[in-house]
Amino acid sequence: MKTCTFLLTAILLVPIVVGAMPELSQAGELSIAAASDLNFAFKEIVAEFEKKTGNTVKLSLGSSGNFFAQLSNGAPFDLFFSADIGYPKKLEEAGLAEPGTLYMYAVGRIVVWVPKGSPIAVAELGIKALQHPSVKKVAIANPKHAPYGRAAVAAMEHYKVHDTVKDKLVLGENISQTAQFIQTGGADIGIIALSLAVAPAMKESGMYWEVPVEAYPRLEQGAVILKAAKDQKTARAFLDYIKSPEGTAVFKRYGFFLPEKTAHDK
């Protein structure tokens, strides 16, 4: 009889324990698609956001154009951070983004970068460094889907060096891969994001010349919360953190210009 009583008690307790389980997990989970120029900056931001809030973030880095194509076809992300604000604007127009969440979080910049030990005096030669006799391969991001690739082409055309180096171009799938090409010897020189060039790993292993901003279209970078986001509340919390003094401080440290709307944080 005691055994039967014990079993009955155990059975009755099961629904109580199971029913309580969802309340034990309050933390949100986010899936973010982000332009690869955010690689180093976002690793800092995500780590701090997770520490402060207890939420978890799954970060996917790649080219903005490729992410746009995936999101247009229903890829399951909560937030999209693009190196070209035009992509999230198009998602908003297509009804795939939460109305009113579009936000210009930064303005990107480009540099000509060479590894340490290179015979190219990039700081003195500037964009003409691409024409140095030692250069056999020039790395840029693929302009078909990477905003930084389009900026690189525009800058080369502005300084009238594109025609002389176009046959030497090596195209990275995104700006991080472009940087890797130069770092690993797959290219002798390249045009990459300033945000990557000032990161500790690249700052220690190379030298760069910043391309004047008037040489290429303004790289306005934008974010949006997607309509398919599973956790709108946590997505908004992350976007709010990006807008906060802590978030903007990280962007400043990685060489981004901040939009005028956040000028008070400067």
XYZ file of C-alpha atoms in Angstrom:
266
model
C 0.000 0.000 0.000
C 2.888 2.344 0.812
C 4.364 1.658 -2.651
C 1.084 2.604 -4.360
C 0.867 5.815 -2.316
C 4.470 6.724 -3.275
C 3.797 6.130 -6.976
C 0.591 8.160 -6.903
C 2.401 11.047 -5.184
C 5.218 10.921 -7.746
C 2.766 10.925 -10.692
C 0.874 13.873 -9.230
C 4.121 15.816 -8.757
C 5.281 15.412 -12.373
C 2.926 17.982 -13.934
C 3.831 20.477 -11.203
C 7.581 20.161 -11.898
C 7.155 20.191 -15.690
C 4.760 23.117 -15.516
C 7.310 25.112 -13.560
C 10.173 24.540 -16.013
C 9.357 27.313 -18.540
C 9.421 29.870 -15.699
C 13.009 28.908 -14.891
C 14.264 30.236 -18.234
C 13.592 33.931 -18.684
C 16.597 34.764 -20.865
C 16.011 35.504 -24.528
C 17.902 34.098 -27.503
C 18.721 36.184 -30.547
C 19.928 35.237 -34.002
C 21.685 38.157 -35.697
C 22.856 38.490 -39.299
C 25.619 41.102 -39.455
C 27.962 42.561 -42.060
C 31.457 41.171 -41.589
C 33.011 44.613 -41.073
C 31.396 44.352 -37.626
C 33.423 41.245 -36.778
C 35.587 42.687 -33.985
C 33.237 45.431 -32.790
C 30.284 43.077 -32.469
C 32.202 40.439 -30.563
C 32.741 43.060 -27.860
C 29.179 44.353 -27.998
C 27.593 40.885 -27.933
C 29.769 39.735 -25.018
C 28.838 42.797 -22.962
C 25.129 42.539 -23.865
C 25.049 38.875 -22.829
C 26.840 39.674 -19.576
C 24.510 42.562 -18.708
C 21.206 40.914 -19.675
C 21.674 37.149 -19.420
C 20.409 36.794 -23.005
C 22.301 34.768 -25.583
C 23.197 35.876 -29.096
C 24.012 33.719 -32.106
C 26.015 35.936 -34.455
C 26.369 35.171 -38.174
C 28.793 37.329 -40.180
C 28.809 37.697 -43.952
C 28.193 40.002 -46.891
C 25.176 42.287 -46.613
C 23.945 41.439 -50.103
C 23.981 37.707 -49.444
C 22.124 38.181 -46.161
C 19.567 40.380 -47.917
C 18.886 37.598 -50.436
C 18.534 35.034 -47.637
C 16.231 37.255 -45.560
C 14.086 38.008 -48.599
C 13.559 34.255 -48.825
C 12.617 33.805 -45.171
C 15.948 33.080 -43.443
C 15.270 32.805 -39.671
C 17.055 35.819 -38.181
C 15.803 38.288 -35.575
C 17.961 41.292 -36.483
C 19.897 42.380 -39.553
C 22.903 44.736 -39.402
C 23.876 45.744 -42.921
C 26.920 47.629 -44.247
C 24.481 49.291 -46.663
C 21.323 50.773 -45.151
C 19.636 50.263 -48.515
C 19.194 46.531 -47.837
C 17.212 46.865 -44.572
C 15.208 49.668 -46.209
C 14.187 47.245 -48.963
C 13.177 44.644 -46.358
C 11.047 47.286 -44.653
C 9.406 48.209 -47.961
C 8.686 44.530 -48.606
C 6.930 44.194 -45.235
C 9.617 41.878 -43.844
C 10.823 44.267 -41.121
C 9.152 45.645 -38.027
C 7.876 49.153 -38.853
C 9.772 51.937 -37.139
C 12.840 49.846 -36.225
C 15.137 50.905 -39.097
C 18.206 52.552 -37.559
C 21.423 53.968 -39.043
C 23.977 52.782 -36.513
C 27.236 53.889 -38.156
C 29.034 55.152 -41.242
C 31.881 52.962 -42.476
C 35.277 53.908 -43.891
C 37.811 52.138 -46.090
C 41.603 51.853 -46.092
C 44.364 50.478 -48.298
C 46.115 47.809 -46.199
C 49.421 45.930 -46.520
C 51.024 43.399 -44.181
C 54.095 44.368 -42.159
C 57.248 43.504 -44.044
C 55.729 44.625 -47.346
C 58.058 46.731 -49.528
C 55.121 49.085 -50.196
C 55.165 52.402 -48.321
C 51.389 52.612 -48.210
C 51.264 55.690 -45.953
C 53.286 57.671 -48.510
C 51.840 56.260 -51.733
C 48.185 56.182 -50.748
C 45.919 54.643 -53.416
C 48.893 54.625 -55.834
C 50.279 51.805 -53.662
C 47.984 49.486 -55.636
C 50.220 50.124 -58.681
C 53.489 49.275 -56.906
C 55.737 47.004 -59.051
C 55.660 44.261 -56.387
C 51.861 43.973 -56.504
C 50.542 40.927 -58.330
C 47.183 40.593 -56.560
C 44.851 43.223 -55.074
C 42.104 42.051 -52.723
C 38.700 43.727 -52.483
C 35.289 42.450 -51.423
C 33.019 41.296 -54.239
C 31.205 44.464 -55.352
C 28.201 42.445 -56.524
C 27.008 41.874 -52.972
C 29.458 43.582 -50.590
C 29.060 47.343 -49.982
C 32.749 47.659 -49.107
C 33.610 46.135 -52.484
C 31.512 48.770 -54.234
C 33.226 51.478 -52.185
C 36.648 50.078 -53.165
C 35.793 50.151 -56.873
C 34.436 53.699 -56.558
C 37.640 54.859 -54.836
C 39.864 53.259 -57.474
C 37.819 54.889 -60.220
C 37.938 58.236 -58.393
C 41.740 58.148 -58.382
C 41.886 56.667 -61.900
C 43.796 53.520 -60.892
C 41.030 50.981 -61.503
C 41.887 50.282 -65.148
C 45.531 49.571 -64.318
C 44.783 47.108 -61.497
C 41.459 45.517 -62.500
C 43.173 42.405 -63.905
C 44.916 41.868 -60.559
C 41.765 41.934 -58.438
C 41.014 39.019 -56.105
C 37.453 39.102 -54.776
C 36.589 38.134 -51.208
C 33.115 36.841 -50.438
C 32.921 39.519 -47.737
C 35.243 42.110 -46.230
C 36.592 39.741 -43.544
C 37.626 37.199 -46.158
C 39.207 40.018 -48.156
C 41.340 40.932 -45.141
C 42.308 37.271 -44.696
C 43.530 37.114 -48.297
C 46.076 39.855 -47.601
C 47.035 38.549 -44.160
C 47.736 35.046 -45.463
C 49.570 36.061 -48.639
C 46.704 35.385 -51.031
C 47.041 39.023 -52.099
C 49.810 41.610 -51.754
C 47.595 44.559 -50.884
C 43.903 45.326 -50.589
C 41.114 47.703 -49.683
C 39.339 46.765 -46.456
C 37.156 48.284 -43.730
C 38.847 50.617 -41.268
C 37.003 48.757 -38.488
C 39.064 45.650 -39.306
C 42.359 47.505 -39.802
C 42.237 49.065 -36.307
C 41.379 45.803 -34.547
C 44.340 44.612 -32.423
C 45.115 41.517 -34.542
C 45.337 43.465 -37.804
C 46.843 46.609 -36.325
C 49.812 44.586 -35.110
C 50.295 42.752 -38.406
C 49.902 45.507 -40.990
C 49.883 49.155 -42.069
C 47.214 51.201 -43.782
C 46.297 54.458 -45.504
C 42.783 55.777 -44.989
C 40.954 56.606 -48.209
C 39.421 60.119 -48.050
C 35.645 59.869 -47.662
C 34.974 62.050 -50.701
C 36.434 59.320 -52.944
C 33.526 56.891 -52.500
C 29.783 56.919 -51.718
C 28.965 57.333 -48.026
C 28.811 53.898 -46.391
C 25.670 54.374 -44.313
C 25.105 51.212 -42.292
C 21.663 50.266 -41.065
C 19.909 47.787 -38.804
C 16.358 46.522 -38.604
C 14.327 44.099 -36.505
C 12.751 41.469 -38.709
C 9.074 40.681 -38.626
C 9.914 36.990 -38.261
C 11.830 37.659 -35.021
C 10.863 35.091 -32.392
C 11.608 37.393 -29.477
C 10.723 40.991 -30.306
C 11.362 42.178 -26.752
C 14.956 40.903 -26.655
C 15.574 42.140 -30.207
C 14.507 45.638 -29.162
C 16.699 45.409 -26.073
C 19.721 44.632 -28.246
C 18.975 47.497 -30.628
C 18.603 49.812 -27.632
C 22.016 48.671 -26.393
C 23.511 49.485 -29.809
C 22.118 53.029 -29.437
C 23.393 53.422 -25.867
C 26.600 55.265 -24.898
C 28.251 51.864 -24.280
C 27.363 50.644 -27.770
C 28.344 53.827 -29.590
C 31.655 53.919 -27.704
C 32.612 50.578 -29.250
C 31.762 51.807 -32.753
C 33.899 54.908 -32.211
C 36.804 52.792 -31.048
C 36.668 50.764 -34.265
C 36.834 53.828 -36.487
C 33.199 54.226 -37.492
C 31.663 57.648 -37.930
C 28.474 57.979 -35.932
C 25.295 59.313 -37.547
C 24.241 62.836 -36.592
C 21.390 61.456 -34.516
C 23.937 60.078 -32.054
C 26.206 63.131 -32.112
C 25.439 63.855 -28.452
C 27.305 60.639 -27.587
C 30.524 61.942 -29.133
